Amino acid sequence: MKFFLFIVILVSNIANANEFKHLQSDSYWTVEPSVFVCSDTNININLVQEAIKFWIDNGFNVNPKPLYKDCNTPIAFGQITIDYFKKGDNPKNSNGRSREYTYAGQHALLEVEIAIKASLENEIDLLKHELGHALGLDDDTTGSAVVMRHSRMY
């Protein structure tokens, strides 16, 4: 019975890892990225860690331990940084945005900046969504994926 349970768990984990394959964009990481939360925000680092765990559990390679960072210092290679939108940087009133940086003409990710509305700093689904983009996934237009394009306003 234990062996059967092990096989069921193994197969379900494989299925989870492939669940997002159709959303893979042209962008990809060549290193294991680390996630940093700007130290001058009130973004809950435990929620960020929970969002990271979601992606690790679904087969993505990312450092499981987010850290705080002084975001007045430049972002560096292999970093995903989470901050609030800066004043005037959200003309479409989006809930969040991921901005990827690559070498010109290349698809390997160097660094990613995530910006979210301060009023949504504790929304785990928003953190999962934007981290999905930071890990190289596009929006899902079919309906129910974590990286589905949302039109919900808060």
PDB file of C-alpha atoms in Angstrom:
ATOM      1  CA  MET A   1       0.000   0.000   0.000  1.00  0.00           C
ATOM      2  CA  LYS A   2       2.829   2.423   0.871  1.00  0.00           C
ATOM      3  CA  PHE A   3       4.464   1.699  -2.475  1.00  0.00           C
ATOM      4  CA  PHE A   4       1.220   2.475  -4.316  1.00  0.00           C
ATOM      5  CA  LEU A   5       0.872   5.768  -2.392  1.00  0.00           C
ATOM      6  CA  PHE A   6       4.472   6.654  -3.261  1.00  0.00           C
ATOM      7  CA  ILE A   7       3.784   6.055  -6.982  1.00  0.00           C
ATOM      8  CA  VAL A   8       0.614   8.207  -6.857  1.00  0.00           C
ATOM      9  CA  ILE A   9       2.513  11.062  -5.193  1.00  0.00           C
ATOM     10  CA  LEU A  10       5.401  10.750  -7.653  1.00  0.00           C
ATOM     11  CA  VAL A  11       3.103  10.837 -10.683  1.00  0.00           C
ATOM     12  CA  SER A  12       1.107  13.789  -9.328  1.00  0.00           C
ATOM     13  CA  ASN A  13       4.333  15.762  -8.795  1.00  0.00           C
ATOM     14  CA  ILE A  14       5.430  15.064 -12.352  1.00  0.00           C
ATOM     15  CA  ALA A  15       2.043  16.216 -13.597  1.00  0.00           C
ATOM     16  CA  ASN A  16       2.365  19.412 -11.545  1.00  0.00           C
ATOM     17  CA  ALA A  17       5.776  20.211 -13.006  1.00  0.00           C
ATOM     18  CA  ASN A  18       4.373  19.973 -16.535  1.00  0.00           C
ATOM     19  CA  GLU A  19       1.166  21.853 -15.742  1.00  0.00           C
ATOM     20  CA  PHE A  20       2.763  25.207 -16.624  1.00  0.00           C
ATOM     21  CA  LYS A  21       4.812  24.081 -19.647  1.00  0.00           C
ATOM     22  CA  HIS A  22       2.368  25.666 -22.131  1.00  0.00           C
ATOM     23  CA  LEU A  23       2.925  29.048 -20.465  1.00  0.00           C
ATOM     24  CA  GLN A  24       6.713  29.023 -20.879  1.00  0.00           C
ATOM     25  CA  SER A  25       7.853  32.214 -22.586  1.00  0.00           C
ATOM     26  CA  ASP A  26      11.082  32.665 -24.527  1.00  0.00           C
ATOM     27  CA  SER A  27      12.748  33.962 -21.357  1.00  0.00           C
ATOM     28  CA  TYR A  28      14.612  31.627 -19.025  1.00  0.00           C
ATOM     29  CA  TRP A  29      17.115  31.636 -16.155  1.00  0.00           C
ATOM     30  CA  THR A  30      20.620  30.198 -16.540  1.00  0.00           C
ATOM     31  CA  VAL A  31      21.164  30.373 -12.758  1.00  0.00           C
ATOM     32  CA  GLU A  32      18.944  29.720  -9.748  1.00  0.00           C
ATOM     33  CA  PRO A  33      17.425  33.157  -9.076  1.00  0.00           C
ATOM     34  CA  SER A  34      17.127  34.580  -5.560  1.00  0.00           C
ATOM     35  CA  VAL A  35      14.178  36.677  -4.424  1.00  0.00           C
ATOM     36  CA  PHE A  36      14.662  39.925  -2.529  1.00  0.00           C
ATOM     37  CA  VAL A  37      12.026  42.104  -0.867  1.00  0.00           C
ATOM     38  CA  CYS A  38      12.778  45.816  -0.602  1.00  0.00           C
ATOM     39  CA  SER A  39      13.502  46.588   3.033  1.00  0.00           C
ATOM     40  CA  ASP A  40      11.568  49.875   2.996  1.00  0.00           C
ATOM     41  CA  THR A  41       8.272  48.059   2.248  1.00  0.00           C
ATOM     42  CA  ASN A  42       5.814  46.233   4.480  1.00  0.00           C
ATOM     43  CA  ILE A  43       5.670  43.240   2.132  1.00  0.00           C
ATOM     44  CA  ASN A  44       5.371  40.118   4.272  1.00  0.00           C
ATOM     45  CA  ILE A  45       8.486  38.038   3.601  1.00  0.00           C
ATOM     46  CA  ASN A  46       6.725  34.908   4.901  1.00  0.00           C
ATOM     47  CA  LEU A  47       4.058  35.299   2.189  1.00  0.00           C
ATOM     48  CA  VAL A  48       6.819  35.737  -0.386  1.00  0.00           C
ATOM     49  CA  GLN A  49       8.409  32.525   0.894  1.00  0.00           C
ATOM     50  CA  GLU A  50       5.038  30.763   0.587  1.00  0.00           C
ATOM     51  CA  ALA A  51       4.719  31.992  -3.012  1.00  0.00           C
ATOM     52  CA  ILE A  52       8.252  30.764  -3.774  1.00  0.00           C
ATOM     53  CA  LYS A  53       7.397  27.375  -2.257  1.00  0.00           C
ATOM     54  CA  PHE A  54       4.404  27.132  -4.598  1.00  0.00           C
ATOM     55  CA  TRP A  55       6.688  27.455  -7.627  1.00  0.00           C
ATOM     56  CA  ILE A  56       9.330  25.096  -6.205  1.00  0.00           C
ATOM     57  CA  ASP A  57       6.586  22.521  -5.523  1.00  0.00           C
ATOM     58  CA  ASN A  58       5.593  22.893  -9.173  1.00  0.00           C
ATOM     59  CA  GLY A  59       9.065  22.099 -10.483  1.00  0.00           C
ATOM     60  CA  PHE A  60      10.696  25.521 -10.775  1.00  0.00           C
ATOM     61  CA  ASN A  61      14.243  26.238  -9.688  1.00  0.00           C
ATOM     62  CA  VAL A  62      14.446  29.240  -7.342  1.00  0.00           C
ATOM     63  CA  ASN A  63      16.233  29.910  -4.062  1.00  0.00           C
ATOM     64  CA  PRO A  64      13.669  29.030  -1.361  1.00  0.00           C
ATOM     65  CA  LYS A  65      14.747  31.746   1.107  1.00  0.00           C
ATOM     66  CA  PRO A  66      13.791  35.345   0.266  1.00  0.00           C
ATOM     67  CA  LEU A  67      15.886  38.100   1.798  1.00  0.00           C
ATOM     68  CA  TYR A  68      15.489  41.814   2.454  1.00  0.00           C
ATOM     69  CA  LYS A  69      17.451  44.240   0.329  1.00  0.00           C
ATOM     70  CA  ASP A  70      18.063  47.976   0.233  1.00  0.00           C
ATOM     71  CA  CYS A  71      16.436  48.712  -3.097  1.00  0.00           C
ATOM     72  CA  ASN A  72      18.319  51.970  -3.465  1.00  0.00           C
ATOM     73  CA  THR A  73      21.218  49.757  -4.540  1.00  0.00           C
ATOM     74  CA  PRO A  74      21.118  48.405  -8.093  1.00  0.00           C
ATOM     75  CA  ILE A  75      19.545  45.046  -8.843  1.00  0.00           C
ATOM     76  CA  ALA A  76      22.152  42.387  -9.644  1.00  0.00           C
ATOM     77  CA  PHE A  77      22.506  39.312 -11.848  1.00  0.00           C
ATOM     78  CA  GLY A  78      20.252  36.460 -10.707  1.00  0.00           C
ATOM     79  CA  GLN A  79      17.978  38.633  -8.568  1.00  0.00           C
ATOM     80  CA  ILE A  80      14.218  38.944  -8.492  1.00  0.00           C
ATOM     81  CA  THR A  81      13.352  42.072  -6.502  1.00  0.00           C
ATOM     82  CA  ILE A  82       9.885  42.866  -5.139  1.00  0.00           C
ATOM     83  CA  ASP A  83       8.982  46.502  -4.441  1.00  0.00           C
ATOM     84  CA  TYR A  84       5.998  48.832  -4.583  1.00  0.00           C
ATOM     85  CA  PHE A  85       5.187  50.776  -7.737  1.00  0.00           C
ATOM     86  CA  LYS A  86       6.980  54.108  -7.703  1.00  0.00           C
ATOM     87  CA  LYS A  87       4.902  57.270  -8.030  1.00  0.00           C
ATOM     88  CA  GLY A  88       3.869  57.704 -11.677  1.00  0.00           C
ATOM     89  CA  ASP A  89       5.116  54.214 -12.640  1.00  0.00           C
ATOM     90  CA  ASN A  90       1.640  52.622 -12.874  1.00  0.00           C
ATOM     91  CA  PRO A  91      -0.420  54.638 -15.365  1.00  0.00           C
ATOM     92  CA  LYS A  92      -2.701  51.658 -16.154  1.00  0.00           C
ATOM     93  CA  ASN A  93      -3.444  51.119 -12.445  1.00  0.00           C
ATOM     94  CA  SER A  94      -2.205  47.511 -12.618  1.00  0.00           C
ATOM     95  CA  ASN A  95      -2.103  45.336  -9.511  1.00  0.00           C
ATOM     96  CA  GLY A  96       1.421  44.184 -10.339  1.00  0.00           C
ATOM     97  CA  ARG A  97       4.079  44.111 -13.031  1.00  0.00           C
ATOM     98  CA  SER A  98       7.204  42.081 -13.723  1.00  0.00           C
ATOM     99  CA  ARG A  99       9.955  43.753 -15.722  1.00  0.00           C
ATOM    100  CA  GLU A 100      12.528  41.366 -17.187  1.00  0.00           C
ATOM    101  CA  TYR A 101      16.076  42.352 -18.078  1.00  0.00           C
ATOM    102  CA  THR A 102      18.064  40.396 -20.672  1.00  0.00           C
ATOM    103  CA  TYR A 103      20.974  41.122 -22.961  1.00  0.00           C
ATOM    104  CA  ALA A 104      19.782  42.662 -26.235  1.00  0.00           C
ATOM    105  CA  GLY A 105      18.638  39.924 -28.587  1.00  0.00           C
ATOM    106  CA  GLN A 106      19.006  37.231 -25.917  1.00  0.00           C
ATOM    107  CA  HIS A 107      16.382  35.376 -23.872  1.00  0.00           C
ATOM    108  CA  ALA A 108      18.432  34.456 -20.794  1.00  0.00           C
ATOM    109  CA  LEU A 109      17.126  36.432 -17.828  1.00  0.00           C
ATOM    110  CA  LEU A 110      19.641  38.575 -15.976  1.00  0.00           C
ATOM    111  CA  GLU A 111      17.335  40.073 -13.362  1.00  0.00           C
ATOM    112  CA  VAL A 112      13.647  40.800 -12.813  1.00  0.00           C
ATOM    113  CA  GLU A 113      11.934  43.642 -10.979  1.00  0.00           C
ATOM    114  CA  ILE A 114       8.449  43.009  -9.604  1.00  0.00           C
ATOM    115  CA  ALA A 115       6.322  46.016  -8.640  1.00  0.00           C
ATOM    116  CA  ILE A 116       3.007  45.700  -6.805  1.00  0.00           C
ATOM    117  CA  LYS A 117       0.419  48.079  -5.400  1.00  0.00           C
ATOM    118  CA  ALA A 118       1.181  48.830  -1.757  1.00  0.00           C
ATOM    119  CA  SER A 119      -2.472  48.150  -0.910  1.00  0.00           C
ATOM    120  CA  LEU A 120      -2.018  44.565  -2.182  1.00  0.00           C
ATOM    121  CA  GLU A 121       1.217  43.729  -0.368  1.00  0.00           C
ATOM    122  CA  ASN A 122      -0.359  40.763   1.454  1.00  0.00           C
ATOM    123  CA  GLU A 123      -2.157  39.194  -1.536  1.00  0.00           C
ATOM    124  CA  ILE A 124      -0.525  35.765  -1.921  1.00  0.00           C
ATOM    125  CA  ASP A 125      -2.127  35.171  -5.324  1.00  0.00           C
ATOM    126  CA  LEU A 126      -0.620  38.393  -6.672  1.00  0.00           C
ATOM    127  CA  LEU A 127       2.820  37.391  -5.376  1.00  0.00           C
ATOM    128  CA  LYS A 128       2.501  33.920  -6.950  1.00  0.00           C
ATOM    129  CA  HIS A 129       1.307  35.485 -10.221  1.00  0.00           C
ATOM    130  CA  GLU A 130       4.171  37.955 -10.533  1.00  0.00           C
ATOM    131  CA  LEU A 131       6.756  35.378  -9.434  1.00  0.00           C
ATOM    132  CA  GLY A 132       5.423  33.128 -12.200  1.00  0.00           C
ATOM    133  CA  HIS A 133       6.235  35.860 -14.708  1.00  0.00           C
ATOM    134  CA  ALA A 134       9.633  36.416 -13.076  1.00  0.00           C
ATOM    135  CA  LEU A 135      10.361  32.713 -13.573  1.00  0.00           C
ATOM    136  CA  GLY A 136       9.633  33.001 -17.303  1.00  0.00           C
ATOM    137  CA  LEU A 137       5.916  32.269 -17.657  1.00  0.00           C
ATOM    138  CA  ASP A 138       3.437  34.168 -19.814  1.00  0.00           C
ATOM    139  CA  ASP A 139      -0.167  34.918 -18.897  1.00  0.00           C
ATOM    140  CA  ASP A 140      -2.614  32.056 -19.367  1.00  0.00           C
ATOM    141  CA  THR A 141      -5.654  33.070 -21.384  1.00  0.00           C
ATOM    142  CA  THR A 142      -7.480  29.762 -20.948  1.00  0.00           C
ATOM    143  CA  GLY A 143      -8.907  30.428 -17.536  1.00  0.00           C
ATOM    144  CA  SER A 144      -7.640  29.060 -14.252  1.00  0.00           C
ATOM    145  CA  ALA A 145      -3.831  29.122 -14.002  1.00  0.00           C
ATOM    146  CA  VAL A 146      -2.049  31.173 -11.353  1.00  0.00           C
ATOM    147  CA  VAL A 147      -0.552  33.326 -14.110  1.00  0.00           C
ATOM    148  CA  MET A 148      -3.915  33.940 -15.756  1.00  0.00           C
ATOM    149  CA  ARG A 149      -4.454  37.559 -16.787  1.00  0.00           C
ATOM    150  CA  HIS A 150      -6.692  39.113 -14.145  1.00  0.00           C
ATOM    151  CA  SER A 151      -8.932  42.123 -14.556  1.00  0.00           C
ATOM    152  CA  ARG A 152      -9.938  42.202 -10.897  1.00  0.00           C
ATOM    153  CA  MET A 153      -9.375  45.596  -9.290  1.00  0.00           C
ATOM    154  CA  TYR A 154      -8.877  46.138  -5.577  1.00  0.00           C
TER     155      TYR A 154
END
